[in-house]
mmCIF file of C-alpha atoms in Angstrom:
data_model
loop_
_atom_site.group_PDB
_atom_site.id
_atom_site.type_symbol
_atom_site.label_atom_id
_atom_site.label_comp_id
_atom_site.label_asym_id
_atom_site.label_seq_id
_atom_site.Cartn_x
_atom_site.Cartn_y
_atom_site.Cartn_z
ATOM 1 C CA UNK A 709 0.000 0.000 0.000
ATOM 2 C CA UNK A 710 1.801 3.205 -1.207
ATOM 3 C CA UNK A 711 1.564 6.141 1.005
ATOM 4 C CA UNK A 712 -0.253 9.169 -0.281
ATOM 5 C CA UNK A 713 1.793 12.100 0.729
ATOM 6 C CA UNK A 714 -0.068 15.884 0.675
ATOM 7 C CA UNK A 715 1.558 18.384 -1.480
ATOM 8 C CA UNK A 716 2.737 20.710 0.902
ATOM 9 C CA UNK A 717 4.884 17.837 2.811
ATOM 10 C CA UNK A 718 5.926 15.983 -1.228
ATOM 11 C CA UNK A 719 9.519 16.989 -1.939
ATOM 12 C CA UNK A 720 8.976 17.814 -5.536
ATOM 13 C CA UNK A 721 5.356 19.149 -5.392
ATOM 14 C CA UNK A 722 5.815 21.398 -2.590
ATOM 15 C CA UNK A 723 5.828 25.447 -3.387
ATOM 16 C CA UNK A 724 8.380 27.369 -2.114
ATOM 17 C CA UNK A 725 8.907 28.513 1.607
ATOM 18 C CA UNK A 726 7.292 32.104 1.133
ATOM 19 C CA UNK A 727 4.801 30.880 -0.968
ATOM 20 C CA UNK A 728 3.916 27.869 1.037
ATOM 21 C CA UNK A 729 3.384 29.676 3.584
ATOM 22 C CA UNK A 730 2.071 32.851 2.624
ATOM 23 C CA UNK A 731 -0.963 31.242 1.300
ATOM 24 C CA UNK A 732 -1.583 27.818 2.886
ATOM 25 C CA UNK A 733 -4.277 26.889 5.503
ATOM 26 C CA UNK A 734 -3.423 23.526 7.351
ATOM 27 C CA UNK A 735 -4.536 23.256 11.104
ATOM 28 C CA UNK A 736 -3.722 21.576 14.609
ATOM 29 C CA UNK A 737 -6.259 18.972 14.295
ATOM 30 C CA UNK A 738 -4.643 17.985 10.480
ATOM 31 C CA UNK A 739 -0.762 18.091 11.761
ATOM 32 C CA UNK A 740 -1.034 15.247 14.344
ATOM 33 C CA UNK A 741 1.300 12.489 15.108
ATOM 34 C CA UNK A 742 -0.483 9.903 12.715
ATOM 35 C CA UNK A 743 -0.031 13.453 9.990
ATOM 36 C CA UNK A 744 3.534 13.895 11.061
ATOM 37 C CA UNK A 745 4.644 9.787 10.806
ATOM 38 C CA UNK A 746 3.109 9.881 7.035
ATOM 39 C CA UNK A 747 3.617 12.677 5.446
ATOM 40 C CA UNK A 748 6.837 13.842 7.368
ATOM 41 C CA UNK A 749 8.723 10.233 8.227
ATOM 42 C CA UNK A 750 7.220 8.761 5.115
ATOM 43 C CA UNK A 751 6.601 11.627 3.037
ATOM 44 C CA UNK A 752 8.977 14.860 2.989
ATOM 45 C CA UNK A 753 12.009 12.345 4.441
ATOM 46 C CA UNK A 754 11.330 9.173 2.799
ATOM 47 C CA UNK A 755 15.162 8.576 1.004
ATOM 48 C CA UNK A 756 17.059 11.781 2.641
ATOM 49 C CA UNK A 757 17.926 10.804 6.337
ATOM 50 C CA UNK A 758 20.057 13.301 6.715
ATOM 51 C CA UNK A 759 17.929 15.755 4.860
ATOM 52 C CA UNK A 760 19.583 15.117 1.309
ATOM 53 C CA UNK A 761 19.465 12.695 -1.213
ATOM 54 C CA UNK A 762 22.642 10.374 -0.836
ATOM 55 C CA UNK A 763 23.472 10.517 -4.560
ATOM 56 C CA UNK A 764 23.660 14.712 -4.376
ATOM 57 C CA UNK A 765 27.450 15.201 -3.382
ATOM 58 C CA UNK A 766 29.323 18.125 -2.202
ATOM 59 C CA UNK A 767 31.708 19.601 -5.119
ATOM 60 C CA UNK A 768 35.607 19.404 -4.283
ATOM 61 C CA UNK A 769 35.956 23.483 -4.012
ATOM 62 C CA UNK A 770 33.373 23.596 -1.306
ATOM 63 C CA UNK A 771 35.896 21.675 1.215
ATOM 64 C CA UNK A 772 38.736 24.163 0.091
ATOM 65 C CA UNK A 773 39.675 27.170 2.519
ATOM 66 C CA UNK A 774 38.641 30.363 0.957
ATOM 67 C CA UNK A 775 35.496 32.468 1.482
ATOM 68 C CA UNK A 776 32.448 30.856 -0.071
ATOM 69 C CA UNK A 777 33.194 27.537 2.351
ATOM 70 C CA UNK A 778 33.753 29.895 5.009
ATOM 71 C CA UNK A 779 30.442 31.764 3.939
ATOM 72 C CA UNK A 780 28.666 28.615 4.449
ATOM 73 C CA UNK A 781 30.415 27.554 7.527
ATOM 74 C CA UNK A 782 29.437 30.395 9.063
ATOM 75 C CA UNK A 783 25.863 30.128 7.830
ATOM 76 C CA UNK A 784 25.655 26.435 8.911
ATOM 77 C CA UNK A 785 26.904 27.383 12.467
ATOM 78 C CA UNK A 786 24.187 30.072 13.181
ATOM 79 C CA UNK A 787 21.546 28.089 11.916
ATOM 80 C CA UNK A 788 22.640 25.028 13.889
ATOM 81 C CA UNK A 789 22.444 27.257 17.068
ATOM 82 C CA UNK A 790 18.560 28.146 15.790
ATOM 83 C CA UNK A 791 18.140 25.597 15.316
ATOM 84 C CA UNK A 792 19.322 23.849 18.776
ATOM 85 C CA UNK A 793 17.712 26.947 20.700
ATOM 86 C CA UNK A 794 14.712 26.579 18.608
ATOM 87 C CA UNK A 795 14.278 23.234 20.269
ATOM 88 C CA UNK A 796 14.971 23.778 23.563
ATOM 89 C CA UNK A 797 12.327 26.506 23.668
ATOM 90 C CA UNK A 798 9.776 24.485 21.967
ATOM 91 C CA UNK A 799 9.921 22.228 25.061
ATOM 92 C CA UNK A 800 7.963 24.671 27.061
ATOM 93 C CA UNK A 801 5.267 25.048 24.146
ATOM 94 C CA UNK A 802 5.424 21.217 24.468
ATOM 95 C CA UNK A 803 4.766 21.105 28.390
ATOM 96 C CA UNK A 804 2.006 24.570 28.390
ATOM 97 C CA UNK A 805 0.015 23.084 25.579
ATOM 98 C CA UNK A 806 -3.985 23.543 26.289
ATOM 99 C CA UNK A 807 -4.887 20.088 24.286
ATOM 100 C CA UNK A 808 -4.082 16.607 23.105
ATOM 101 C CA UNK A 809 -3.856 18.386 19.226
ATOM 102 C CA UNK A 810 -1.385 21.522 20.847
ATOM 103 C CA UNK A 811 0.172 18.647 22.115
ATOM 104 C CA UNK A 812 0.790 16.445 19.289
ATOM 105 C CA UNK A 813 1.654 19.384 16.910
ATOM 106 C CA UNK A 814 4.316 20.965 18.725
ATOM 107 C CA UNK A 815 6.090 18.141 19.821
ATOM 108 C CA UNK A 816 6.249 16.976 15.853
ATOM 109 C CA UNK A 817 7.654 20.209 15.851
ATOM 110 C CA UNK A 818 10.362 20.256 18.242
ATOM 111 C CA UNK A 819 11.570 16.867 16.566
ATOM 112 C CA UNK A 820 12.010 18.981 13.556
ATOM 113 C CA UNK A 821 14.056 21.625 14.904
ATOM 114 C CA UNK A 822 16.024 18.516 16.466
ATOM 115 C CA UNK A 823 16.292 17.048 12.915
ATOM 116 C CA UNK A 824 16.964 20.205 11.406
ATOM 117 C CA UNK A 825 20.137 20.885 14.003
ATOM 118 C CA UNK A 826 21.475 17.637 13.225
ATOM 119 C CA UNK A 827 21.297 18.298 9.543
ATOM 120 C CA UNK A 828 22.958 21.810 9.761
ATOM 121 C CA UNK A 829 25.744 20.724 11.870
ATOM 122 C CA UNK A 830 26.207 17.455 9.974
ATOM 123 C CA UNK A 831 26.828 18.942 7.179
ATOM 124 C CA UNK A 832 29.715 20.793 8.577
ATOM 125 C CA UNK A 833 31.669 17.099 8.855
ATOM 126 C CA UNK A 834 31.309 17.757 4.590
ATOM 127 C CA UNK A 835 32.994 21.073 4.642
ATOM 128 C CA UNK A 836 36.251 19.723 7.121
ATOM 129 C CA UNK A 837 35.147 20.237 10.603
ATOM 130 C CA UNK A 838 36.559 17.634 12.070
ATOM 131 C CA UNK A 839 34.159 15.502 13.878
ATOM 132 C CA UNK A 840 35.709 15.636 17.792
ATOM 133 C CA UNK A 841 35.367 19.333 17.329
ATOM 134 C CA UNK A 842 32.256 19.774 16.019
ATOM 135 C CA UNK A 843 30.252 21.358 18.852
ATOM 136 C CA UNK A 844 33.277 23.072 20.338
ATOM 137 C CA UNK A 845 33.599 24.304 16.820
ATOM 138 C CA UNK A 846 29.866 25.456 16.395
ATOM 139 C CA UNK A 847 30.040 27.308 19.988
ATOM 140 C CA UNK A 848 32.886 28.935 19.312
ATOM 141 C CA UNK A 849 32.368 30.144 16.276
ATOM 142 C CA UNK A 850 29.047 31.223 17.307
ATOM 143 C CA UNK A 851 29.568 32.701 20.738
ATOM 144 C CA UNK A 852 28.973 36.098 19.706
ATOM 145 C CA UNK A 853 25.854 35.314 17.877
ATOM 146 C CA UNK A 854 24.864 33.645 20.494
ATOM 147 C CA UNK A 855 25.331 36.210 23.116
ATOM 148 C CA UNK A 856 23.690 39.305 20.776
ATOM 149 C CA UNK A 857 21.185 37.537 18.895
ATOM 150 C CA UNK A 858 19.973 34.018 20.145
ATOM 151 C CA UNK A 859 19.917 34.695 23.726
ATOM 152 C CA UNK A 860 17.600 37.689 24.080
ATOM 153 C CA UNK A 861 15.027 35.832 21.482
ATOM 154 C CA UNK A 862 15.071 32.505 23.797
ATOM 155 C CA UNK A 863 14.419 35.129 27.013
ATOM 156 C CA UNK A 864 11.377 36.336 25.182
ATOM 157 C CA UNK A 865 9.841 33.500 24.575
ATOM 158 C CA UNK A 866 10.819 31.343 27.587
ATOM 159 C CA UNK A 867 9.065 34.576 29.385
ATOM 160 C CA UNK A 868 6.324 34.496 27.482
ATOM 161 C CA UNK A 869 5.523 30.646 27.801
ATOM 162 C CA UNK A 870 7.275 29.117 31.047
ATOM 163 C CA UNK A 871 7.210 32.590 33.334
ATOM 164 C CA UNK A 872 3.606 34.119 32.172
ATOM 165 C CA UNK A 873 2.059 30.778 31.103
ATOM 166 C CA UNK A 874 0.660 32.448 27.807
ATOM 167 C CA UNK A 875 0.302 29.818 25.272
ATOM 168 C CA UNK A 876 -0.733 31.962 22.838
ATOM 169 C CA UNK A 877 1.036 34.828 23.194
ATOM 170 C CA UNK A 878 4.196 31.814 23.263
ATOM 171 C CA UNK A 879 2.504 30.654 19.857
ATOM 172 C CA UNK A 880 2.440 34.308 18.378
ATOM 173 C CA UNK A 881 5.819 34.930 19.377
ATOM 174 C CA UNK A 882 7.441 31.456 18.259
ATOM 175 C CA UNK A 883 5.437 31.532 14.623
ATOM 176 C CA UNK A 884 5.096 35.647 13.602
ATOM 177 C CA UNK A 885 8.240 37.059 15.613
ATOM 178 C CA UNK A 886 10.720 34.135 15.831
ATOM 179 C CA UNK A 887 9.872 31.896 13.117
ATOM 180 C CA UNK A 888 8.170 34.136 10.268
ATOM 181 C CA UNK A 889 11.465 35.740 10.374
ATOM 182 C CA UNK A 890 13.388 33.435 9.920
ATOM 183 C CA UNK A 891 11.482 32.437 6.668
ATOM 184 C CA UNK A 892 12.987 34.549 4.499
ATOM 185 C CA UNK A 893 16.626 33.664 5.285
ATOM 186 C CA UNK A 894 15.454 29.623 4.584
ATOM 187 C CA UNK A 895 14.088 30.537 1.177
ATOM 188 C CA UNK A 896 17.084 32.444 0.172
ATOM 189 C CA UNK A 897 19.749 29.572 1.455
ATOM 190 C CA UNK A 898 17.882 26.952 -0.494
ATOM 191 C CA UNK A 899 18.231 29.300 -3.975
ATOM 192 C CA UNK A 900 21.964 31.250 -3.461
ATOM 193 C CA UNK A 901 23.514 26.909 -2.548
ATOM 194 C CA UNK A 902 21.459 25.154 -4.846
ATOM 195 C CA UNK A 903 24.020 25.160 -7.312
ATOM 196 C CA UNK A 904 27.011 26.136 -5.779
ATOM 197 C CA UNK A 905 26.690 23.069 -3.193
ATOM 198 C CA UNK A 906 23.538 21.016 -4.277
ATOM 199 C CA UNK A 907 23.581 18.950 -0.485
ATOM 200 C CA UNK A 908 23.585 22.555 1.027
ATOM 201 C CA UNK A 909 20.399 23.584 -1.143
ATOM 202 C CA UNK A 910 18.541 20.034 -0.511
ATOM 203 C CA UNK A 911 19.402 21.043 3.051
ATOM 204 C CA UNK A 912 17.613 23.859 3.005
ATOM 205 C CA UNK A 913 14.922 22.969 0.845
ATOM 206 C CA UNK A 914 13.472 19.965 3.270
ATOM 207 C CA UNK A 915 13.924 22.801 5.927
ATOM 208 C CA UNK A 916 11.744 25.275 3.743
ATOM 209 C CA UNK A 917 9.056 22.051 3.616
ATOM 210 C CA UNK A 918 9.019 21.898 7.225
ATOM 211 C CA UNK A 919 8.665 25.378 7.957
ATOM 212 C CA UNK A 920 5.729 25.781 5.819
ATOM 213 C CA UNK A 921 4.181 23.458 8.090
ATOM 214 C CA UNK A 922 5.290 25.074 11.226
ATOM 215 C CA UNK A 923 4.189 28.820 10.062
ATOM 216 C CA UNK A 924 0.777 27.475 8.544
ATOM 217 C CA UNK A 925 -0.241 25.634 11.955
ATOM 218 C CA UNK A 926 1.148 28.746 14.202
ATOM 219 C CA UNK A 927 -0.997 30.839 12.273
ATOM 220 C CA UNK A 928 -4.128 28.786 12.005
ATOM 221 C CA UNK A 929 -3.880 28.872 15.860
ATOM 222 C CA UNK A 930 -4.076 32.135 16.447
ATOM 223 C CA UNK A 931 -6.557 32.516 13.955
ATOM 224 C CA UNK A 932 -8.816 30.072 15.485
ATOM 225 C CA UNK A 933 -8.022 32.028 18.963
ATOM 226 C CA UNK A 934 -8.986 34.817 17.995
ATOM 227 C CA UNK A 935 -11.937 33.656 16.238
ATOM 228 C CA UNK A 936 -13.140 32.393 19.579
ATOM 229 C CA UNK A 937 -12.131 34.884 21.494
ATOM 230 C CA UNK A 938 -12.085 38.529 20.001
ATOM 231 C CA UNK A 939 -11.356 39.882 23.392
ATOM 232 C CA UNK A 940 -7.562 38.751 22.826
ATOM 233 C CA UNK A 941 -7.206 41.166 20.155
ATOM 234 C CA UNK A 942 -5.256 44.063 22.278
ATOM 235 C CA UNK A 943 -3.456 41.114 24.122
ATOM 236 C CA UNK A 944 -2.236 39.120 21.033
ATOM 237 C CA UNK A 945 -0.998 43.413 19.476
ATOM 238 C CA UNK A 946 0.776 43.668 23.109
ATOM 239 C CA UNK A 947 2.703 40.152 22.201
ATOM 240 C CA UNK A 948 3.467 41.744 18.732
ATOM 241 C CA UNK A 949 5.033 45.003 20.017
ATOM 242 C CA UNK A 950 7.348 43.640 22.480
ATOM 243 C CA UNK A 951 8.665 41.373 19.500
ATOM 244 C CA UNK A 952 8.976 44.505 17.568
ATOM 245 C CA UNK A 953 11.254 46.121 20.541
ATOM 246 C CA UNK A 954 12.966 43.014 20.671
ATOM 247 C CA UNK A 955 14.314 43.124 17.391
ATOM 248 C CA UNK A 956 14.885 46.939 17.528
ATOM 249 C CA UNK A 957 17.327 46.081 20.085
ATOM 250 C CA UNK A 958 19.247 43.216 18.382
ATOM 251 C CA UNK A 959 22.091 43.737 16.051
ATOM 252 C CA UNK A 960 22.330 40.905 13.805
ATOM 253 C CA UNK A 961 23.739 43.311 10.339
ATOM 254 C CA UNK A 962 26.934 42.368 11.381
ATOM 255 C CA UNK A 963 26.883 38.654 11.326
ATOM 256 C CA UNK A 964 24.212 38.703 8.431
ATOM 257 C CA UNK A 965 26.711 41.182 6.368
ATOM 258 C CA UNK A 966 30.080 39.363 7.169
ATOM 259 C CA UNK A 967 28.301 36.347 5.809
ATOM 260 C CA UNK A 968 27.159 37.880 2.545
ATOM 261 C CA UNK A 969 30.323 39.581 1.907
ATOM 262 C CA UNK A 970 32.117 36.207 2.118
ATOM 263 C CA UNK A 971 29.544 34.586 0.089
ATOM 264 C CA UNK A 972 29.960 37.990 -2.834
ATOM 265 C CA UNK A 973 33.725 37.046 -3.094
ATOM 266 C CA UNK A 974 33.445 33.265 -3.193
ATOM 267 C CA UNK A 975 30.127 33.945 -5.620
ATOM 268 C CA UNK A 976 32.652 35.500 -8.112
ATOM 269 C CA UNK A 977 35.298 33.086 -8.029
ATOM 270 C CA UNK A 978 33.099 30.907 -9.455
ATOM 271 C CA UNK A 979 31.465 32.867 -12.311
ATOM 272 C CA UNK A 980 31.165 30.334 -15.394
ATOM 273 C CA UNK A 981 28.852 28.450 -13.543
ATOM 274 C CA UNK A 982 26.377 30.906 -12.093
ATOM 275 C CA UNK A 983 26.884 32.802 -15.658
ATOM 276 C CA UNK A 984 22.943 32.074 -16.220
ATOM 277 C CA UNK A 985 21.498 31.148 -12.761
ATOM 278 C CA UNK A 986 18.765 33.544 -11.682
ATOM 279 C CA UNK A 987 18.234 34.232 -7.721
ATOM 280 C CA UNK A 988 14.411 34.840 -9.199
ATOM 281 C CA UNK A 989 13.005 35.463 -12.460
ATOM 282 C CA UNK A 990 14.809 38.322 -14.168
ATOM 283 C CA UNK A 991 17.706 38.748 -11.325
ATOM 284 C CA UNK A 992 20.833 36.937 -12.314
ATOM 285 C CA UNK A 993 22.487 36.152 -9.008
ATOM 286 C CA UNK A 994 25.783 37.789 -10.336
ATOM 287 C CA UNK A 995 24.453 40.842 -10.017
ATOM 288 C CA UNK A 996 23.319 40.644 -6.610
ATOM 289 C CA UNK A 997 24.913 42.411 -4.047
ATOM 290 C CA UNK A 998 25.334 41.791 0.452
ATOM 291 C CA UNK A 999 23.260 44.966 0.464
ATOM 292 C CA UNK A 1000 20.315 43.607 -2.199
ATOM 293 C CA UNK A 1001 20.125 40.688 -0.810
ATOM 294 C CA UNK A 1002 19.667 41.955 2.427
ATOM 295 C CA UNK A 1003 17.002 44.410 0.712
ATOM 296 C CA UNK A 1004 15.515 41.693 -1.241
ATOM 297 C CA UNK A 1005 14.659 39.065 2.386
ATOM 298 C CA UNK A 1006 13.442 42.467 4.295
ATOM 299 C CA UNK A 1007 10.884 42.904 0.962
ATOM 300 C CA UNK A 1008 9.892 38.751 1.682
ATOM 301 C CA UNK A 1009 9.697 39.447 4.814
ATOM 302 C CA UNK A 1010 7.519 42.049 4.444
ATOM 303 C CA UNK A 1011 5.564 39.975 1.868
ATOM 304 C CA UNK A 1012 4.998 37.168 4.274
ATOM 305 C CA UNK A 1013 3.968 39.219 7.301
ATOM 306 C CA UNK A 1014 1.116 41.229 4.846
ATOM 307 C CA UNK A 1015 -0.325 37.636 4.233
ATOM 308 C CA UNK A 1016 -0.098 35.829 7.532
ATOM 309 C CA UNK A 1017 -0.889 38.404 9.286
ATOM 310 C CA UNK A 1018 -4.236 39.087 7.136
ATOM 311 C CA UNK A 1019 -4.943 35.338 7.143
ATOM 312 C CA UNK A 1020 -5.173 35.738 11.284
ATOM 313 C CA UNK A 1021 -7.194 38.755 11.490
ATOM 314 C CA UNK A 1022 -4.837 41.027 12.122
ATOM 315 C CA UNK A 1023 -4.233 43.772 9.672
ATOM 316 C CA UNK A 1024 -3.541 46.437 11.965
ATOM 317 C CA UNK A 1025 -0.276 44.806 12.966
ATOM 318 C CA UNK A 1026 1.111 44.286 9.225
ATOM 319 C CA UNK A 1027 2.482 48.296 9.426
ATOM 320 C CA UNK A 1028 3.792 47.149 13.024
ATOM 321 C CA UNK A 1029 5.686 44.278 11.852
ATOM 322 C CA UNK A 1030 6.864 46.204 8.340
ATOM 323 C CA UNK A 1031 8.708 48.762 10.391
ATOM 324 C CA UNK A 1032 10.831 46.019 11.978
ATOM 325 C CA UNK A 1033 14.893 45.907 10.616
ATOM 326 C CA UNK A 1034 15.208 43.649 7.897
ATOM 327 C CA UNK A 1035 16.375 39.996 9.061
ATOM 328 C CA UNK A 1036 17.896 36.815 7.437
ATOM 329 C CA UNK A 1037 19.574 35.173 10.264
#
């Protein structure tokens, strides 16, 4: 009996990360365990146990010092850090969650973030990280991104779930300030590595699957909270701002601009074969620059927040969230 996997979880039928998730409705009741084992374990997975296919291989000049392997070292330490904070948080969404379906959902979607930290760092073992000093390698190289970026984000949402109890202001945070953030910098991985390091872009490409999932359900939530209870409204905006003074307070430019600058020097050593590749229709990634790229995920992110946002019942928020720095993490 073959498996019939839904479109959004299928590896080749799935739309891309901002589109997925821009415009898809899937809610806590559909994304249970039984929903997770099939179309996740069976489905999005089925082949790629370490989130790529075994056949795609990583190309010799990607293990050689110089700066588009450290532009992706770099990138593949951060996330891994997300990734690993990511899950630790989503413990206490885990342990606060109203209902068997809350439940269910979010710890399907812890053992993502799990998966997804073992995939990031894994794939560090490709680029010469030696495999004793993988962690100590990850922390240190991370420690200041750690300190500026990850650690006030984990405060705000461990003090929104564990220390107020607010499941849904935890959900809000986690899936419109935390998460829907992060979206833009997932979709942008999976097209600047797809040919430059094909594991790298299959990498990011099961991520972009599972955060489709994770943004959908988030926002069918609150959606459905507010449906039921329109008296929220002013308490779910109150959630929203403090996010917003969160991330006026948190430099990330620096890391995110380091990154890109590496990645603009490698990108041109290796001209001949991006000569034709297109970031998106009608933008040859050649031409690109650290500062339009940066320009081009704030404009996503901007895109993404507009639609969610509406989707929940929330308009008056999308100027709130617009005025927010432009992230890719």
């Amino acid at each position: 009996m073959t498996t019939e996997i839904p479109v959004e979880a299928d590896w080749d039928e799935a739309p891309g990360l901002l589109d997925g998730a821009g415009s898809l409705s899937l809610t806590v009741d559909q994304c249970d365990l039984a929903y997770w084992f099939s179309a996740v374990a069976q489905g999005t997975l089925r082949d790629r146990p370490l989130g790529y296919d075994p056949s795609v291989v990583t190309p010799d000049y990607m293990r050689e010092p110089g700066p588009l392997r450290e532009a992706l070292r770099l990138e593949l330490a951060y996330r891994a850090l997300d990734e690993e904070a990511a899950t630790r948080v989503l413990a206490d969404y885990v342990a606060t969650a109203p209902g068997i379906p809350e439940l269910e959902f979010f710890s399907t979607q812890l053992m993502d973030e799990a998966r997804h930290h073992m995939i990031f760092r894994n794939h560090l073992l490709n680029l010469g990280v030696p495999a004793e000093e993988l962690m100590p390698w990850i922390r240190r190289t991370g420690a200041e991104y750690e300190k500026q970026v990850l650690t006030p984000i984990k405060e705000f949402a461990r003090t929104v779930t564990r220390e107020e109890g607010d499941f849904i202001g935890g959900v809000v945070a986690f899936a419109i300030i935390i998460e829907g953030v992060l979206a833009a910098s997932t979709e942008l991985s999976e097209r600047k590595w797809g040919v430059l390091d094909p594991v790298a872009g299959e990498i990011a490409r099961g991520a972009a699957i599972d955060e489709i999932r994770h943004l959908a359900v988030g926002s069918s939530i609150v959606r459905e909270h507010l449906l039921k209870h329109p008296e929220d409204r002013d308490h779910v905006m109150g959630i929203l701002r403090r996010g917003r003074e969160l991330w006026g307070e948190i430099n990330d430019r620096e890391f995110v601009m380091h990154r890109e600058e590496l990645f603009q020097e490698g990108m041109l050593q290796h001209r001949e074969l991006l000569r034709d590749f297109e970031l998106f229709p009608g933008c040859l990634m050649l031409d690109t620059t650290p500062q339009s790229r940066w320009d081009l995920a704030a404009r996503w992110n901007d895109e993404l927040a507009e639609s969610r946002l509406a989707y929940m019942g929330l308009p008056e928020a999308i100027d709130l969230l617009r005025a927010q720095a432009p992230r890719i993490l």
